[in-house]
Coordinates of C-alpha atoms and ligand atoms in Angstrom, one line a residue:
M174 CA -5.2 -3.1 -27.0
P175 CA -3.2 -6.3 -26.6
T176 CA -3.5 -8.2 -23.4
M177 CA -0.4 -9.3 -21.5
S178 CA -1.0 -13.0 -20.8
L179 CA -3.5 -15.3 -22.3
P180 CA -5.4 -17.3 -21.2
I181 CA -5.7 -16.4 -17.5
P182 CA -7.0 -19.3 -15.4
K183 CA -9.8 -18.7 -13.0
I184 CA -8.9 -18.6 -9.3
E185 CA -10.0 -21.7 -7.6
G186 CA -10.0 -22.3 -3.9
P187 CA -12.1 -23.5 -1.0
V188 CA -14.9 -21.3 0.3
C189 CA -13.6 -19.0 3.0
L190 CA -14.7 -15.8 4.6
D191 CA -11.9 -13.5 3.5
A192 CA -11.5 -13.0 -0.2
E193 CA -7.8 -12.2 0.0
S194 CA -6.9 -15.3 2.1
C195 CA -9.0 -17.5 -0.2
F196 CA -7.0 -16.2 -3.1
L197 CA -3.7 -16.7 -1.3
L198 CA -4.6 -20.2 -0.4
S199 CA -5.3 -21.0 -4.0
V200 CA -1.9 -19.7 -5.1
A201 CA -0.1 -21.3 -2.2
Q202 CA -1.5 -24.7 -3.1
K203 CA 0.2 -24.4 -6.5
V204 CA 3.7 -23.4 -5.1
S205 CA 5.5 -26.7 -5.0
M206 CA 7.7 -25.7 -2.0
I207 CA 4.7 -25.2 0.2
D208 CA 3.4 -28.4 1.8
E209 CA 0.5 -28.8 4.2
N210 CA 2.7 -27.9 7.2
L211 CA 4.2 -24.8 5.8
L212 CA 0.7 -23.7 4.6
K213 CA -0.4 -23.7 8.3
V214 CA 2.6 -21.5 9.1
L215 CA 1.9 -19.0 6.3
N216 CA -1.8 -19.0 7.2
S217 CA -1.2 -18.0 10.8
F218 CA -0.1 -14.8 12.5
R219 CA 2.9 -14.8 14.9
R220 CA 1.5 -12.1 17.2
E221 CA -1.7 -10.1 17.4
I222 CA -1.8 -7.2 19.8
C223 CA -5.2 -5.7 20.7
M224 CA -5.5 -2.7 23.0
E225 CA -8.1 -0.3 24.2
I226 CA -6.5 3.1 24.8
P227 CA -8.0 5.5 27.3
L228 CA -7.8 9.0 25.7
R229 CA -8.4 12.2 27.6
K230 CA -10.1 14.7 25.3
D231 CA -9.2 18.4 25.5
N232 CA -12.5 19.1 27.2
G233 CA -11.6 16.8 30.1
T234 CA -13.9 13.8 29.1
L235 CA -12.4 10.4 28.6
I236 CA -13.0 8.0 25.7
T237 CA -11.5 4.6 24.9
V238 CA -10.1 3.8 21.5
K239 CA -9.5 0.3 20.1
A240 CA -6.1 -0.3 18.4
Y241 CA -4.2 -3.2 16.9
R242 CA -0.8 -4.4 15.7
V243 CA -0.6 -7.7 13.9
Q244 CA 2.7 -9.3 13.1
H245 CA 2.1 -11.9 10.4
N246 CA 5.5 -13.4 9.4
N247 CA 9.2 -12.5 10.0
A248 CA 10.9 -15.4 8.2
R249 CA 12.8 -12.9 5.9
G250 CA 13.5 -10.1 8.4
P251 CA 11.9 -7.8 11.0
Y252 CA 8.2 -7.2 10.7
K253 CA 7.4 -4.2 8.5
G254 CA 4.2 -2.3 7.7
G255 CA 2.3 0.9 8.3
F256 CA -0.4 1.8 10.8
R257 CA -3.5 3.7 9.9
I258 CA -6.1 5.7 11.8
H259 CA -9.6 5.2 10.5
Q260 CA -13.0 4.4 11.9
R261 CA -13.3 1.2 9.8
V262 CA -10.2 -0.4 11.4
D263 CA -10.8 -3.8 13.1
L264 CA -8.7 -6.9 13.8
D265 CA -9.7 -8.7 10.6
E266 CA -8.8 -5.7 8.4
V267 CA -5.4 -5.3 10.1
R268 CA -4.7 -9.1 9.8
M269 CA -5.5 -9.0 6.1
L270 CA -3.2 -6.0 5.6
A271 CA -0.4 -7.5 7.7
N272 CA -0.6 -10.6 5.5
L273 CA -0.3 -8.5 2.3
M274 CA 2.9 -6.8 3.7
T275 CA 4.6 -10.2 4.0
W276 CA 4.2 -10.9 0.2
K277 CA 4.8 -7.2 -0.7
T278 CA 8.2 -7.1 1.0
A279 CA 9.1 -10.4 -0.6
V280 CA 8.0 -9.3 -4.2
V281 CA 10.4 -6.4 -4.1
N282 CA 12.9 -8.5 -2.2
V283 CA 13.6 -6.3 0.8
P284 CA 14.7 -8.1 4.0
F285 CA 11.5 -7.7 6.0
G286 CA 8.5 -9.6 7.0
G287 CA 4.9 -8.4 7.2
A288 CA 2.9 -6.5 9.9
K289 CA 0.2 -3.8 10.1
G290 CA -1.3 -1.6 12.7
G291 CA -4.5 0.4 13.1
I292 CA -6.3 2.7 15.5
A293 CA -10.1 2.6 15.2
I294 CA -11.2 6.2 15.2
D295 CA -12.0 8.9 12.7
P296 CA -9.0 11.3 13.1
S297 CA -11.1 14.3 11.9
T298 CA -13.0 14.1 15.2
L299 CA -9.8 14.7 17.2
T300 CA -7.8 17.9 17.7
K301 CA -4.1 17.9 17.0
T302 CA -3.2 17.5 20.7
E303 CA -5.7 14.7 21.1
L304 CA -4.2 12.9 18.1
E305 CA -0.7 13.3 19.5
R306 CA -1.7 11.9 22.9
L307 CA -3.4 8.9 21.1
V308 CA -0.4 8.2 18.9
R309 CA 2.0 8.4 21.9
A310 CA -0.2 6.1 23.9
Y311 CA -0.4 3.6 21.0
T312 CA 3.4 3.7 20.8
Y313 CA 3.9 3.3 24.5
N314 CA 1.6 0.2 24.4
L315 CA 3.7 -1.3 21.6
A316 CA 7.1 -0.3 22.8
D317 CA 8.2 -3.8 23.8
N318 CA 7.1 -5.3 20.5
V319 CA 8.5 -2.9 18.0
G320 CA 12.1 -1.8 17.3
P321 CA 14.6 -1.3 14.5
H322 CA 15.3 -5.1 14.4
T323 CA 11.9 -6.3 15.6
D324 CA 9.0 -4.5 13.9
I325 CA 9.2 -1.2 12.0
P326 CA 5.9 0.8 11.5
A327 CA 5.4 3.4 8.9
P328 CA 2.6 5.7 7.4
D329 CA -0.6 4.4 6.0
V330 CA -4.1 5.8 5.7
N331 CA -4.4 9.1 7.7
T332 CA -0.9 8.8 9.1
G333 CA 2.2 10.6 7.9
G334 CA 5.5 12.3 8.8
Q335 CA 4.2 14.0 11.9
T336 CA 2.6 10.8 13.2
M337 CA 5.9 9.0 12.7
A338 CA 7.9 11.8 14.5
W339 CA 5.6 11.4 17.5
F340 CA 6.0 7.6 17.3
Y341 CA 9.8 7.9 17.2
D342 CA 9.9 10.4 20.1
E343 CA 7.8 8.3 22.4
Y344 CA 9.8 5.1 21.6
A345 CA 13.1 6.9 22.0
K346 CA 12.2 8.0 25.5
S347 CA 12.7 4.4 26.7
H348 CA 15.1 3.1 24.0
T349 CA 18.0 5.4 23.5
I350 CA 20.5 3.5 21.4
N351 CA 20.2 4.3 17.7
A352 CA 16.4 4.2 17.7
L353 CA 15.8 6.1 14.5
G354 CA 15.2 2.9 12.6
V355 CA 12.2 2.0 14.7
V356 CA 9.8 3.8 12.3
T357 CA 10.0 4.9 8.7
G358 CA 8.3 7.7 6.9
K359 CA 9.7 10.2 9.3
P360 CA 10.1 13.9 8.2
V361 CA 13.5 14.5 6.4
G362 CA 14.5 16.8 9.3
L363 CA 14.2 13.8 11.7
G364 CA 16.0 11.0 10.0
G365 CA 13.5 10.5 7.2
S366 CA 14.6 9.7 3.6
E367 CA 14.5 12.0 0.7
G368 CA 11.8 10.7 -1.7
R369 CA 9.9 8.7 1.0
E370 CA 6.8 11.0 1.0
E371 CA 6.1 10.5 -2.8
A372 CA 7.5 6.9 -2.8
T373 CA 4.2 4.9 -3.1
G374 CA 2.9 7.2 -5.9
R375 CA 6.3 7.0 -7.6
G376 CA 6.2 3.2 -7.6
V377 CA 2.7 3.3 -9.1
M378 CA 4.1 5.6 -11.8
Y379 CA 7.0 3.3 -12.6
T380 CA 4.8 0.3 -12.8
L381 CA 2.3 2.0 -15.1
R382 CA 5.2 3.2 -17.3
E383 CA 6.5 -0.4 -17.7
I384 CA 3.1 -1.8 -18.4
A385 CA 2.4 0.9 -20.9
K386 CA 5.7 0.1 -22.7
D387 CA 4.7 -3.6 -22.9
L388 CA 1.2 -2.8 -24.2
K389 CA 2.6 -0.2 -26.6
M390 CA 0.2 2.2 -25.0
D391 CA 0.7 6.0 -25.5
L392 CA 0.0 7.5 -22.1
S393 CA -0.3 11.0 -23.4
K394 CA -3.4 9.9 -25.4
S395 CA -4.8 7.6 -22.7
K396 CA -7.2 8.7 -20.0
V397 CA -6.0 8.0 -16.5
L398 CA -8.5 8.0 -13.5
V399 CA -7.1 8.1 -10.0
E400 CA -9.4 7.2 -7.1
G401 CA -8.3 8.7 -3.8
F402 CA -6.5 12.0 -3.3
G403 CA -4.4 11.1 -0.2
N404 CA -0.7 10.6 -0.3
V405 CA -0.7 7.8 -2.8
G406 CA -3.4 9.1 -5.2
Y407 CA -2.0 12.7 -5.3
W408 CA 1.6 11.6 -5.9
A409 CA 0.6 9.0 -8.4
A410 CA -1.5 11.5 -10.4
K411 CA 1.1 14.2 -10.2
L412 CA 4.1 12.0 -11.2
I413 CA 2.1 10.3 -14.1
K414 CA 1.4 13.8 -15.4
D415 CA 4.7 15.4 -14.7
E416 CA 7.1 12.6 -15.6
L417 CA 5.1 10.4 -18.1
N418 CA 3.1 13.2 -19.7
G419 CA 0.0 11.1 -18.9
K420 CA -3.5 12.6 -19.1
I421 CA -5.2 12.6 -15.7
V422 CA -8.9 12.9 -16.5
G423 CA -10.2 12.6 -13.0
V424 CA -9.3 12.5 -9.3
S425 CA -11.5 11.7 -6.3
S426 CA -11.9 11.7 -2.6
S427 CA -14.3 9.8 -0.3
K428 CA -16.9 12.5 -1.0
G429 CA -16.9 12.2 -4.9
G430 CA -14.7 13.0 -7.8
I431 CA -14.0 15.5 -10.5
Y432 CA -13.7 14.6 -14.2
N433 CA -12.7 16.3 -17.4
P434 CA -11.9 14.2 -20.5
N435 CA -9.4 16.9 -21.6
G436 CA -7.4 16.6 -18.4
I437 CA -7.3 17.9 -14.8
D438 CA -4.6 20.3 -13.4
V439 CA -3.5 17.9 -10.6
D440 CA -1.6 20.6 -8.5
A441 CA -4.5 23.0 -8.7
A442 CA -7.0 20.3 -7.7
H443 CA -4.7 19.3 -4.8
K444 CA -4.5 22.9 -3.6
Y445 CA -8.3 23.3 -3.9
Y446 CA -8.8 20.0 -2.0
T447 CA -6.4 20.9 0.8
K448 CA -8.2 24.3 1.2
N449 CA -11.8 23.1 0.9
K450 CA -11.6 19.5 2.1
T451 CA -13.7 18.6 -1.0
L452 CA -13.3 18.6 -4.8
K453 CA -16.8 19.8 -5.3
G454 CA -16.8 23.2 -7.0
F455 CA -13.4 22.7 -8.7
P456 CA -13.6 24.8 -11.9
N457 CA -13.7 23.2 -15.4
A458 CA -14.6 19.7 -14.3
D459 CA -17.8 17.7 -13.7
F460 CA -18.4 16.6 -10.1
M461 CA -19.5 13.0 -9.7
T462 CA -20.5 10.5 -7.0
C463 CA -17.9 7.9 -6.2
E464 CA -19.7 5.2 -8.2
E465 CA -20.2 7.5 -11.2
F466 CA -16.5 8.4 -11.0
L467 CA -15.2 4.8 -10.8
T468 CA -17.2 3.9 -13.9
A469 CA -16.4 7.0 -15.9
D470 CA -14.7 6.7 -19.3
C471 CA -10.9 5.9 -18.9
D472 CA -8.2 3.6 -20.1
V473 CA -6.3 3.3 -16.8
L474 CA -7.9 3.2 -13.4
I475 CA -5.8 3.6 -10.2
P476 CA -7.8 2.8 -7.1
S477 CA -5.8 4.4 -4.3
A478 CA -8.2 4.7 -1.4
L479 CA -9.5 1.9 0.8
E480 CA -10.2 -1.8 0.4
G481 CA -13.1 -3.1 -1.7
S482 CA -13.9 0.0 -3.8
I483 CA -13.7 -2.0 -7.0
D484 CA -16.6 -4.3 -6.5
K485 CA -18.6 -6.4 -8.9
R486 CA -20.7 -3.5 -10.1
V487 CA -17.7 -1.3 -10.8
A488 CA -15.8 -4.3 -12.4
D489 CA -18.8 -4.9 -14.7
K490 CA -19.0 -1.3 -15.9
T491 CA -15.4 -0.1 -15.9
K492 CA -13.9 0.7 -19.3
A493 CA -10.3 0.7 -18.0
Q494 CA -8.0 -1.7 -19.8
V495 CA -5.3 -1.4 -17.2
I496 CA -5.9 -1.2 -13.4
L497 CA -3.2 -0.6 -10.9
E498 CA -3.9 -1.1 -7.2
G499 CA -2.5 2.0 -5.6
A500 CA -4.3 1.0 -2.3
N501 CA -4.1 -2.3 -0.5
G502 CA -6.8 -4.7 -1.5
P503 CA -9.1 -2.3 -3.5
I504 CA -10.4 -5.1 -5.8
T505 CA -12.8 -7.6 -4.3
S506 CA -12.4 -11.2 -5.3
E507 CA -15.7 -11.2 -7.3
A508 CA -14.5 -8.1 -9.1
N509 CA -11.1 -9.7 -9.7
E510 CA -12.8 -12.6 -11.5
I511 CA -14.8 -10.3 -13.7
L512 CA -11.7 -8.4 -14.7
I513 CA -9.9 -11.6 -15.5
D514 CA -12.8 -12.7 -17.7
K515 CA -12.7 -9.4 -19.4
Q516 CA -8.9 -9.9 -19.9
R517 CA -8.0 -6.6 -18.3
V518 CA -4.5 -6.1 -17.1
V519 CA -4.4 -5.7 -13.3
A520 CA -1.2 -4.8 -11.4
P521 CA -1.7 -6.1 -7.8
G522 CA -0.9 -3.8 -4.9
I523 CA 1.9 -6.0 -3.6
L524 CA 3.8 -4.9 -6.8
A525 CA 2.1 -1.6 -7.8
N526 CA 2.2 0.1 -4.4
A527 CA 5.4 -1.5 -3.1
G528 CA 7.3 1.8 -3.7
G529 CA 6.4 3.0 -0.2
V530 CA 7.9 0.1 1.7
L531 CA 10.8 0.0 -0.7
V532 CA 11.8 3.6 0.2
S533 CA 11.0 2.8 3.8
Y534 CA 13.7 0.1 3.5
F535 CA 16.1 2.8 2.1
E536 CA 15.2 5.0 5.1
W537 CA 15.9 2.2 7.5
V538 CA 19.3 1.4 5.9
Q539 CA 20.3 5.1 6.0
N540 CA 19.2 5.3 9.7
L541 CA 21.3 2.2 10.6
Q542 CA 24.3 3.4 8.6
Q543 CA 23.8 7.1 9.7
F544 CA 24.8 8.0 6.1
Y545 CA 22.2 9.7 4.0
W546 CA 21.5 9.7 0.3
T547 CA 20.3 12.4 -2.1
R548 CA 16.9 12.4 -3.7
D549 CA 18.4 11.4 -7.0
E550 CA 20.2 8.4 -5.5
V551 CA 17.0 7.3 -3.8
N552 CA 14.9 7.6 -7.0
K553 CA 17.5 5.8 -9.1
K554 CA 17.6 2.9 -6.7
H555 CA 13.8 2.9 -6.4
E556 CA 13.3 2.8 -10.2
R557 CA 15.8 0.0 -10.7
I558 CA 14.2 -2.2 -8.1
I559 CA 10.6 -1.6 -9.1
V560 CA 11.3 -2.1 -12.8
A561 CA 13.2 -5.4 -12.0
A562 CA 10.3 -6.6 -9.7
Y563 CA 7.8 -5.7 -12.5
E564 CA 9.8 -7.6 -15.1
N565 CA 10.1 -10.6 -12.9
V566 CA 6.4 -10.7 -12.3
R567 CA 5.6 -10.1 -15.9
D568 CA 7.9 -12.9 -17.0
V569 CA 6.5 -15.4 -14.5
S570 CA 3.0 -14.4 -15.7
R571 CA 3.8 -14.9 -19.4
K572 CA 5.7 -18.1 -18.8
N573 CA 3.0 -19.8 -16.7
K574 CA 0.1 -18.1 -18.5
I575 CA -1.2 -16.7 -15.2
S576 CA -2.3 -13.2 -14.2
L577 CA 0.1 -10.6 -12.9
R578 CA -1.5 -11.0 -9.5
Q579 CA -1.0 -14.8 -9.4
A580 CA 2.6 -14.3 -10.6
A581 CA 3.4 -11.7 -7.9
Y582 CA 2.0 -13.9 -5.1
T583 CA 3.8 -16.9 -6.5
I584 CA 7.1 -15.0 -6.4
G585 CA 6.4 -13.6 -2.9
M586 CA 5.3 -17.0 -1.5
E587 CA 8.3 -18.8 -2.9
R588 CA 10.7 -16.4 -1.3
V589 CA 8.9 -16.6 2.1
A590 CA 8.6 -20.4 1.9
Q591 CA 12.3 -20.7 1.0
A592 CA 13.3 -18.6 4.1
C593 CA 11.0 -20.6 6.3
I594 CA 12.4 -23.9 5.0
L595 CA 16.0 -22.7 5.4
R596 CA 15.4 -21.6 9.0
G597 CA 13.9 -25.0 9.9
T598 CA 11.0 -26.2 11.8
G599 CA 9.1 -24.3 14.5
F600 CA 8.9 -21.2 12.3
Ligands
LIG931 N1 1.7 1.6 4.4 C1 2.5 1.3 3.3 C2 2.1 0.0 2.7 O1 1.0 -0.4 2.8 C3 4.0 1.5 3.6 C4 4.5 0.4 4.6 C5 5.9 0.7 5.0 O2 6.6 1.6 4.5 O3 6.4 -0.1 5.9 O4 2.9 -0.5 1.9

């Protein structure tokens, strides 16, 4: 299979703790607009909010839960980014994810900056009423620092339409004027946009379709493996199968994956997973551990779970020629280097999973205008913007003989740098 851009230079940069910021630094140093002073600005975070939320459990006991919102950069518009609920959340993770949002919104050229939030608890240990109290308390604590023109949260890992509805309601209690745009990813019955729920997976699907065209790859004959069966993984797998006639040979959750070289019925697997909370026992497929799954035979791999799942070991063994980051930061920097050496085509998350924030932007526009679009209008606009963003990234990658990741960061950084420069010093 032909590779997209040859040769791909190795990423160089100073030794630093966080792989992603190390990589960013190395790209930023090559963007001519970015001088030493601007680099300091792009490397810093405008605001970091840390809280410890007292939560009354249904049985009357009280626990405290750590939670965060990090606002990285708003040179191009209000801060934007989801919030997650997961036991692994900490300040460093939220920082890294906020940083990614700044470049992601810039790559698809929506007028937002970058932010991210997180609540550090395993949501499966909470009842629905406890979860609601927690989300409302989180919102209440953030109420002065978010808003339709300030910072607009959205769904992320373990959060969705219901979480956003609670967020909106809690915020609207103290901010009554046209507050719908304070949060995106709301249910359609409460100011949400048609097509938002599937948007991240749809963006992954469009990106894969364009890459496959460029590589002259027949998706109906290629084996596609999707790691993670949450919102992104499920919709990516379903749409690749339904709209591209792609063969999904495996899907997985945090407990392991199922594999069948002849293809998996994605909808049946999703029904089974929703009912049983595991994929184990799904008929006509082999059940595998997460590591076995990630290194199973495939042509396309779509990591759509948490950060760091594609590490050195997986990168060494994977057979995938094309990897699309459905999740944020699933490939470690060591793994990235191995994949570059092996000349694999890697679509970075700031492009491949940007469909979510793109349709969040559509939702925000509809909320502000109070004029709503059909699903067809949303999908057409979505497709046009993601395809244009991909073509831009691909062209920069070919022209400069750099990886798609480097090209995407270069484009994002140039746009953010330009806005910072235009707005003047003190930014
Ligand atoms: N959490 C999603 C992301 O990482 C969506 C963010 C948004 O819609 O603001 O891109």
